[in-house]
Coordinates of C-alpha atoms in Angstrom, one line a residue:
M1 CA 149.8 0.6 55.9
K2 CA 148.7 -2.1 58.5
P3 CA 148.4 -5.1 58.0
N4 CA 145.2 -6.5 56.8
L5 CA 144.0 -9.2 60.6
R6 CA 140.7 -10.6 59.8
D7 CA 142.7 -12.4 57.4
V8 CA 145.7 -13.9 60.4
G9 CA 144.4 -17.1 60.8
V10 CA 147.7 -18.6 62.5
F11 CA 146.5 -17.0 66.1
E12 CA 142.8 -18.1 66.3
E13 CA 144.1 -21.9 64.9
Y14 CA 146.5 -22.0 67.6
L15 CA 144.3 -20.4 70.5
G16 CA 141.7 -23.1 69.6
F17 CA 139.1 -20.5 69.6
S18 CA 135.6 -21.8 68.1
R19 CA 134.5 -18.7 66.8
R20 CA 136.5 -15.6 65.6
L21 CA 138.9 -13.6 67.8
D22 CA 137.1 -10.1 67.7
D23 CA 139.7 -7.3 66.1
N24 CA 141.0 -5.6 69.6
L25 CA 142.6 -9.0 70.5
R26 CA 143.3 -10.0 67.3
R27 CA 145.5 -7.2 67.2
Y28 CA 147.0 -7.6 70.6
V29 CA 147.8 -10.8 69.8
V30 CA 150.0 -9.0 67.1
E31 CA 151.2 -6.9 68.9
T32 CA 152.8 -8.2 71.7
T33 CA 154.5 -11.6 70.1
T34 CA 156.0 -8.8 67.7
Y35 CA 156.8 -7.3 70.6
N36 CA 158.3 -9.7 72.9
F37 CA 159.7 -11.5 69.8
S38 CA 162.0 -8.3 68.9
T39 CA 163.1 -7.8 72.7
S40 CA 163.7 -10.9 73.6
I41 CA 166.6 -10.2 71.2
S42 CA 167.5 -7.0 72.2
S43 CA 167.5 -6.6 75.9
N44 CA 168.9 -9.7 76.6
L45 CA 171.7 -9.4 74.4
V46 CA 172.7 -6.2 76.1
N47 CA 174.7 -6.7 78.1
A48 CA 177.1 -9.4 75.8
M49 CA 176.9 -6.5 73.5
A50 CA 178.9 -4.7 75.9
M51 CA 181.2 -6.0 76.8
R52 CA 182.3 -7.3 73.3
F53 CA 181.8 -4.2 71.7
M54 CA 183.0 -1.8 74.8
G55 CA 185.0 -3.7 76.3
F56 CA 182.5 -2.9 79.9
G57 CA 183.7 -5.2 83.3
I58 CA 182.8 -5.9 86.3
F59 CA 181.8 -2.5 87.4
E60 CA 179.9 -1.1 84.0
L61 CA 177.8 -4.5 84.1
G62 CA 176.4 -3.7 88.1
L63 CA 175.7 -0.3 86.6
I64 CA 173.9 -1.4 83.8
T65 CA 171.5 -4.0 86.2
S66 CA 171.2 -1.7 89.1
I67 CA 169.3 1.2 86.5
R68 CA 167.0 -1.7 84.8
M69 CA 166.4 -2.6 88.6
L70 CA 166.0 1.2 89.6
S71 CA 164.5 2.5 87.0
V72 CA 161.4 0.4 87.0
T73 CA 160.7 1.4 89.8
L74 CA 160.6 5.2 88.4
G75 CA 158.9 4.3 86.0
S76 CA 156.3 2.9 88.5
L77 CA 156.7 6.0 90.8
V78 CA 155.9 8.8 88.0
A79 CA 153.1 6.7 86.0
V80 CA 150.3 6.4 88.7
P81 CA 150.1 10.6 88.8
L82 CA 150.5 10.4 85.1
V83 CA 147.9 8.1 84.5
Y84 CA 144.8 8.7 87.0
R85 CA 145.1 12.4 85.2
F86 CA 145.2 10.9 81.7
R87 CA 143.4 8.0 82.1
V88 CA 141.0 9.3 78.9
Y89 CA 144.1 8.5 77.2
R90 CA 145.7 5.8 78.5
L91 CA 145.3 4.1 75.0
R92 CA 147.9 6.6 73.7
L93 CA 149.9 6.5 76.8
W94 CA 150.2 2.7 76.3
L95 CA 151.6 3.8 73.0
L96 CA 153.3 6.0 73.5
F97 CA 155.4 4.6 76.2
G98 CA 155.3 1.7 74.5
A99 CA 157.1 2.3 71.1
L100 CA 160.2 4.3 73.3
N101 CA 160.8 0.8 75.1
R102 CA 160.3 -1.8 72.2
V103 CA 162.4 0.3 69.2
G104 CA 164.8 1.4 72.0
W105 CA 166.4 -1.6 73.1
A106 CA 166.0 -2.4 69.2
L107 CA 168.3 1.0 69.1
S108 CA 171.1 0.8 71.6
I109 CA 173.5 -1.5 69.5
F110 CA 174.5 2.0 67.6
T111 CA 176.2 2.8 71.0
V112 CA 178.4 1.2 70.6
L113 CA 179.7 3.1 67.0
L114 CA 179.8 5.6 70.2
P115 CA 183.6 6.7 71.7
P116 CA 183.9 6.1 75.7
P117 CA 183.1 7.2 77.9
V118 CA 180.1 8.5 75.8
N119 CA 178.8 5.2 74.9
L120 CA 178.5 4.4 78.6
I121 CA 176.4 7.1 79.3
S122 CA 174.2 7.0 76.6
L123 CA 173.9 3.4 77.0
L124 CA 172.9 4.0 81.1
A125 CA 170.6 6.9 79.6
L126 CA 169.6 4.5 77.2
I127 CA 168.6 1.6 79.1
A128 CA 166.8 4.1 81.6
L129 CA 164.9 5.8 79.0
V130 CA 162.8 2.5 78.0
Q131 CA 162.8 0.7 81.5
V132 CA 160.6 4.1 82.5
S133 CA 158.9 3.6 79.1
G134 CA 157.9 0.2 79.8
A135 CA 156.8 0.5 83.7
I136 CA 154.4 3.3 82.0
A137 CA 153.1 1.2 79.2
G138 CA 152.9 -1.4 81.4
I139 CA 150.7 -0.3 83.8
A140 CA 148.7 1.7 81.4
A141 CA 148.1 -1.2 79.1
T142 CA 146.7 -3.3 82.2
D143 CA 144.1 -0.7 82.8
T144 CA 143.1 -1.0 78.9
L145 CA 143.3 -5.1 78.5
A146 CA 141.2 -5.4 81.9
D147 CA 138.5 -3.7 80.6
M148 CA 139.7 -5.2 76.5
I149 CA 139.8 -9.1 77.7
R150 CA 135.9 -10.1 79.7
P151 CA 136.6 -11.6 83.1
S152 CA 135.3 -15.2 82.9
F153 CA 137.5 -15.1 79.0
A154 CA 140.4 -14.0 80.1
G155 CA 142.0 -17.1 82.3
R156 CA 142.0 -19.0 78.9
F157 CA 143.0 -16.5 76.7
L158 CA 145.5 -15.2 78.6
G159 CA 147.0 -18.5 79.6
I160 CA 147.3 -19.8 75.3
L161 CA 148.8 -16.5 75.1
A162 CA 151.5 -16.5 77.6
S163 CA 151.8 -19.9 75.9
L164 CA 152.3 -18.6 72.7
N165 CA 154.3 -16.1 73.8
N166 CA 157.4 -18.0 75.4
L167 CA 157.2 -20.0 71.9
V168 CA 157.6 -16.9 70.0
A169 CA 160.7 -16.0 72.8
L170 CA 161.9 -19.8 71.5
L171 CA 162.1 -18.9 67.9
A172 CA 163.8 -16.0 69.0
L173 CA 166.5 -17.7 71.2
A174 CA 166.7 -20.0 68.0
T175 CA 167.4 -16.8 65.7
T176 CA 169.8 -15.5 67.7
L177 CA 171.8 -18.8 67.9
F178 CA 171.3 -19.9 64.6
T179 CA 172.8 -16.5 63.5
F180 CA 175.8 -16.2 65.4
K181 CA 176.6 -20.2 64.1
A182 CA 175.7 -18.2 60.8
L183 CA 177.8 -15.4 60.9
D184 CA 181.0 -13.5 62.3
A185 CA 180.7 -12.1 65.9
T186 CA 180.0 -8.3 64.8
S187 CA 177.5 -9.6 61.6
A188 CA 175.5 -11.6 64.2
Y189 CA 174.3 -8.6 66.9
W190 CA 174.2 -6.3 63.3
V191 CA 171.8 -8.6 62.1
L192 CA 170.2 -9.6 65.0
Y193 CA 169.4 -5.5 65.9
L194 CA 168.7 -4.6 62.6
T195 CA 166.3 -7.3 63.2
A196 CA 164.6 -6.4 66.3
L197 CA 164.2 -2.8 64.9
C198 CA 161.8 -4.4 62.0
F199 CA 159.6 -6.0 64.5
A200 CA 159.2 -3.6 67.2
L201 CA 157.8 -1.3 64.6
I202 CA 155.6 -4.1 63.4
S203 CA 154.2 -4.2 67.1
T204 CA 154.2 -0.8 67.3
V205 CA 151.8 0.0 64.5
A206 CA 149.4 -2.7 65.4
L207 CA 149.5 -1.3 68.8
A208 CA 148.5 1.9 67.2
S209 CA 145.3 -0.3 65.5
L210 CA 143.7 -1.0 68.4
K211 CA 141.1 1.0 70.0
D212 CA 139.9 1.5 73.8
V213 CA 137.0 -0.2 74.5
K214 CA 135.4 2.8 77.0
V215 CA 135.8 5.8 78.2
A216 CA 138.5 5.5 81.2
E217 CA 137.1 7.9 83.4
R218 CA 139.0 11.2 84.0
S219 CA 140.8 11.9 86.8
A220 CA 142.0 15.4 88.4
S221 CA 145.4 15.9 88.7
T222 CA 147.6 13.6 91.4
N223 CA 150.1 15.4 93.8
L224 CA 152.5 13.8 96.1
F225 CA 150.1 13.7 99.1
D226 CA 147.3 11.7 96.7
L227 CA 149.3 10.1 95.5
I228 CA 150.7 8.5 98.9
L229 CA 147.3 8.4 99.2
K230 CA 146.2 6.0 96.7
Y231 CA 149.3 3.6 98.2
K232 CA 148.1 3.7 101.6
D233 CA 144.8 2.8 100.1
V234 CA 146.2 -0.3 98.0
A235 CA 148.5 -1.4 100.4
L236 CA 146.7 -1.2 104.0
E237 CA 143.1 -0.2 104.0
T238 CA 141.1 -2.4 101.4
P239 CA 141.6 -6.0 102.6
R240 CA 141.9 -7.9 99.8
T241 CA 144.8 -6.3 98.0
K242 CA 146.7 -5.8 101.0
R243 CA 146.9 -9.8 101.5
Y244 CA 147.6 -10.4 98.0
I245 CA 150.7 -7.6 98.1
A246 CA 152.2 -9.1 100.6
V247 CA 151.1 -12.4 100.4
T248 CA 153.2 -12.3 96.5
T249 CA 155.6 -9.3 97.7
A250 CA 157.2 -12.3 100.2
F251 CA 157.3 -14.7 97.7
H252 CA 159.9 -13.4 95.1
F253 CA 162.1 -12.6 98.4
A254 CA 161.9 -16.3 99.0
V255 CA 162.5 -17.0 94.5
N256 CA 165.2 -14.6 94.5
V257 CA 167.3 -15.7 97.1
P258 CA 169.7 -18.0 95.1
A259 CA 169.2 -15.7 91.7
A260 CA 172.8 -14.5 90.8
F261 CA 173.3 -18.8 91.1
W262 CA 171.4 -20.7 89.1
D263 CA 173.9 -19.9 86.0
Y264 CA 176.6 -19.6 88.0
Y265 CA 176.3 -23.5 89.5
I266 CA 176.2 -24.7 86.1
M267 CA 179.7 -23.7 85.4
R268 CA 181.0 -23.4 88.5
V269 CA 180.2 -26.3 90.0
L270 CA 178.8 -28.6 87.8
G271 CA 181.6 -28.0 85.3
G272 CA 179.1 -27.1 82.6
D273 CA 179.4 -23.9 79.8
E274 CA 177.3 -21.7 77.4
F275 CA 175.8 -25.1 75.9
W276 CA 174.3 -26.1 79.3
I277 CA 172.5 -22.6 79.9
T278 CA 170.9 -22.7 75.9
V279 CA 169.9 -26.0 76.3
K280 CA 168.1 -25.3 80.1
N281 CA 166.6 -21.9 78.7
A282 CA 165.4 -23.2 76.0
T283 CA 163.9 -26.0 77.7
T284 CA 162.3 -24.6 79.8
L285 CA 161.2 -22.5 77.4
A286 CA 159.4 -25.6 74.9
S287 CA 158.0 -27.4 77.9
K288 CA 156.0 -24.2 79.2
V289 CA 154.2 -23.7 75.8
L290 CA 152.9 -26.7 77.2
A291 CA 152.4 -26.0 80.7
L292 CA 150.7 -23.3 79.9
R293 CA 148.1 -25.2 77.7
L294 CA 147.7 -27.8 80.2
W295 CA 147.0 -25.1 83.0
C296 CA 145.0 -22.4 81.7
S297 CA 141.6 -25.0 81.1
I298 CA 142.6 -26.5 84.3
I299 CA 142.7 -22.8 86.2
D300 CA 139.7 -22.0 84.1
S301 CA 137.9 -24.6 86.2
V302 CA 139.8 -25.2 89.8
G303 CA 140.1 -20.6 89.8
A304 CA 142.6 -18.5 90.5
R305 CA 143.5 -19.0 93.8
R306 CA 143.9 -22.7 94.1
G307 CA 146.5 -22.1 91.1
T308 CA 148.4 -20.0 93.6
I309 CA 148.6 -22.0 96.3
V310 CA 149.8 -24.8 94.1
S311 CA 152.4 -23.1 92.4
I312 CA 153.6 -21.8 95.1
A313 CA 154.2 -24.8 97.2
S314 CA 155.0 -27.0 93.6
T315 CA 158.3 -24.6 93.4
S316 CA 159.4 -24.8 96.8
P317 CA 161.7 -27.5 95.9
I318 CA 163.4 -26.9 92.7
P319 CA 166.4 -25.0 94.0
L320 CA 167.2 -27.4 96.2
L321 CA 166.4 -29.8 92.9
Y322 CA 168.9 -27.7 91.5
Y323 CA 171.6 -28.2 93.8
H324 CA 171.7 -32.0 94.3
S325 CA 171.7 -32.3 89.8
T326 CA 174.5 -33.7 88.4
D327 CA 174.2 -33.0 84.6
L328 CA 173.2 -31.8 82.2
A329 CA 170.2 -34.5 82.6
T330 CA 169.4 -34.0 85.2
V331 CA 169.1 -30.0 85.2
T332 CA 167.3 -30.5 81.5
G333 CA 165.1 -32.0 84.0
I334 CA 164.2 -29.9 86.9
S335 CA 163.5 -27.6 84.0
V336 CA 160.4 -28.8 82.6
Y337 CA 159.0 -30.0 86.1
S338 CA 159.6 -25.7 86.7
S339 CA 157.9 -24.9 83.8
L340 CA 154.9 -27.7 85.2
A341 CA 155.5 -25.6 88.2
W342 CA 156.0 -21.8 87.8
A343 CA 152.8 -22.6 84.8
P344 CA 149.7 -21.5 86.7
W345 CA 151.6 -19.3 89.0
D346 CA 152.1 -17.2 85.5
I347 CA 148.2 -17.3 84.3
S348 CA 147.0 -16.4 87.5
A349 CA 149.3 -13.5 89.1
T350 CA 147.8 -12.0 86.0
L351 CA 144.1 -12.8 86.4
Y352 CA 145.1 -11.0 89.2
T353 CA 147.0 -8.4 88.3
Y354 CA 143.9 -7.3 85.5
Y355 CA 140.5 -8.1 87.9
L356 CA 141.4 -8.2 91.8
A357 CA 142.0 -4.3 92.8
P358 CA 139.0 -2.3 91.9
E359 CA 139.0 -0.5 89.0
N360 CA 139.7 3.6 90.5
K361 CA 142.8 1.6 91.6
R362 CA 144.2 -0.6 89.8
P363 CA 146.5 2.0 88.3
A364 CA 148.1 2.2 92.0
F365 CA 147.9 -1.4 92.8
V366 CA 149.4 -2.5 89.6
S367 CA 152.4 0.3 89.9
L368 CA 152.4 -0.9 94.1
Q369 CA 153.3 -4.4 92.8
N370 CA 156.2 -3.0 90.3
I371 CA 158.1 -1.8 93.1
T372 CA 157.6 -4.0 96.2
Y373 CA 158.1 -7.2 93.9
N374 CA 161.2 -4.8 92.4
A375 CA 162.5 -4.0 96.0
A376 CA 161.6 -7.6 97.5
A377 CA 164.3 -9.4 94.3
T378 CA 166.5 -6.4 94.7
L379 CA 167.3 -7.4 98.3
A380 CA 166.5 -11.1 98.3
T381 CA 169.6 -10.9 95.7
A382 CA 172.1 -9.1 98.3
V383 CA 170.8 -11.5 100.4
G384 CA 171.8 -14.9 98.8
T385 CA 175.1 -13.1 97.5
W386 CA 176.4 -12.0 101.5
I387 CA 174.8 -16.0 102.7
G388 CA 176.5 -17.2 99.4
A389 CA 180.1 -16.1 100.0
H390 CA 179.8 -16.6 104.1
M391 CA 178.0 -20.1 104.4
G392 CA 178.0 -21.4 101.1
L393 CA 175.3 -22.2 98.5
Y394 CA 173.7 -25.0 99.4
Y395 CA 172.1 -22.5 102.6
V396 CA 171.6 -20.0 99.6
F397 CA 169.1 -22.7 97.7
I398 CA 167.9 -24.7 101.3
A399 CA 167.1 -20.7 102.3
S400 CA 165.1 -20.2 99.2
T401 CA 163.5 -24.2 99.7
V402 CA 161.8 -23.5 103.0
L403 CA 160.9 -19.7 103.0
R404 CA 158.8 -21.0 99.3
A405 CA 157.4 -24.1 101.7
S406 CA 156.2 -21.9 104.2
I407 CA 155.0 -19.0 101.8
A408 CA 152.8 -21.7 100.5
I409 CA 151.2 -22.6 104.1
I410 CA 150.8 -18.7 104.5
S411 CA 149.3 -17.8 101.1
A412 CA 146.2 -21.0 102.1
K413 CA 145.0 -18.4 104.5
L414 CA 145.6 -15.4 102.7
I415 CA 145.5 -15.4 99.2
P416 CA 141.5 -13.8 98.6
E417 CA 139.3 -15.5 95.5
L418 CA 139.4 -13.7 92.9
D419 CA 136.0 -14.2 90.7
V420 CA 136.4 -13.8 87.0
K421 CA 132.9 -16.2 86.2
S422 CA 130.7 -12.8 85.9
E423 CA 130.5 -11.6 83.1
A424 CA 131.1 -7.3 83.2
P425 CA 129.3 -4.9 81.4
S426 CA 129.1 -4.9 77.3
P427 CA 130.8 -1.2 76.7
S428 CA 130.2 1.0 74.1
K429 CA 133.1 0.5 72.1
V430 CA 135.1 4.4 71.2
S431 CA 137.7 4.7 68.7

């Protein structure tokens, strides 16, 4: 039986709307918050679970990390012909692959019951499945939501919803910490993963209750040549999307140069421990909740373009500030500043993803973003690791700062304007 979402007023109160959310958006709020609570527990504990119960070492964890990244790329490639071919059924694609993604993460605990090497093979296969499914579901979801949420309403709604999701992630972190304190490790893992499974099922029910707001264009089957042409159109022949992808991909590279060293710096250089890392993560989530609430109104006033440029510029000093931190207090302060700096990016990037590309190019645009960002992050991590090993950590962090600052200057010229003030035509609602 589906929950009576008309009676759920807490989301409206939190979101601060003077009028009621329509049924579809209310159901989406339930879907995305329960999804994030579930995966904030299940996906984040996979590596630790594998180390504790399966004895995985560097090689196996490297395999898991590689599979997670490569599967997103594969899923993004598969999604384009699939979403174009069955675009009229895009909500069903979101439901099918979204369910595989969230339930799959929650079921990963059961691989510990298998003997080696079956447990490793099973866990890698499951991770590949949930990551491919998540990439497909994400593109189908973006295509659906872009037509579901009015553009003039999107900045405020998505900003406050992101704030709510950060609050949910903080709650998941608190739940994880409390459970490990209250129970022995084995019991804690099972309780947490079964809790994640329950919320994954609730999220799936809420997703199944959504209705598409318009009949998407039915496309012919997409072969490899058609797929290449779609990517070529978005990446090379549409100036606005071409400039945006080029700048933001470069920014993802700059950001991920020190990706392997944030926690390493705390534990190996500053002499901190897991408590420091937990405090840092909790501070980031808590301050992001407030930062997103603040920025969602500002983005409505200044626009997504200015929000993007400001965010890129204000994140530039973070690596050097982090490198010069000396204790937990300064790490916590930098986490608060980081949340304020990243909040406008979180909102603006979502708006660009939804509304920059024309509707008929949207799935290819979202897919290309996933592929280029993932490739940039992978390459940047490798470059940062090489710099750290041969030149020292200082040069890793300064490289990221210099690159971010340079891209901020470039972005002021190349990031296109995004008009989300005008209302889209009101589509006819279909089941």
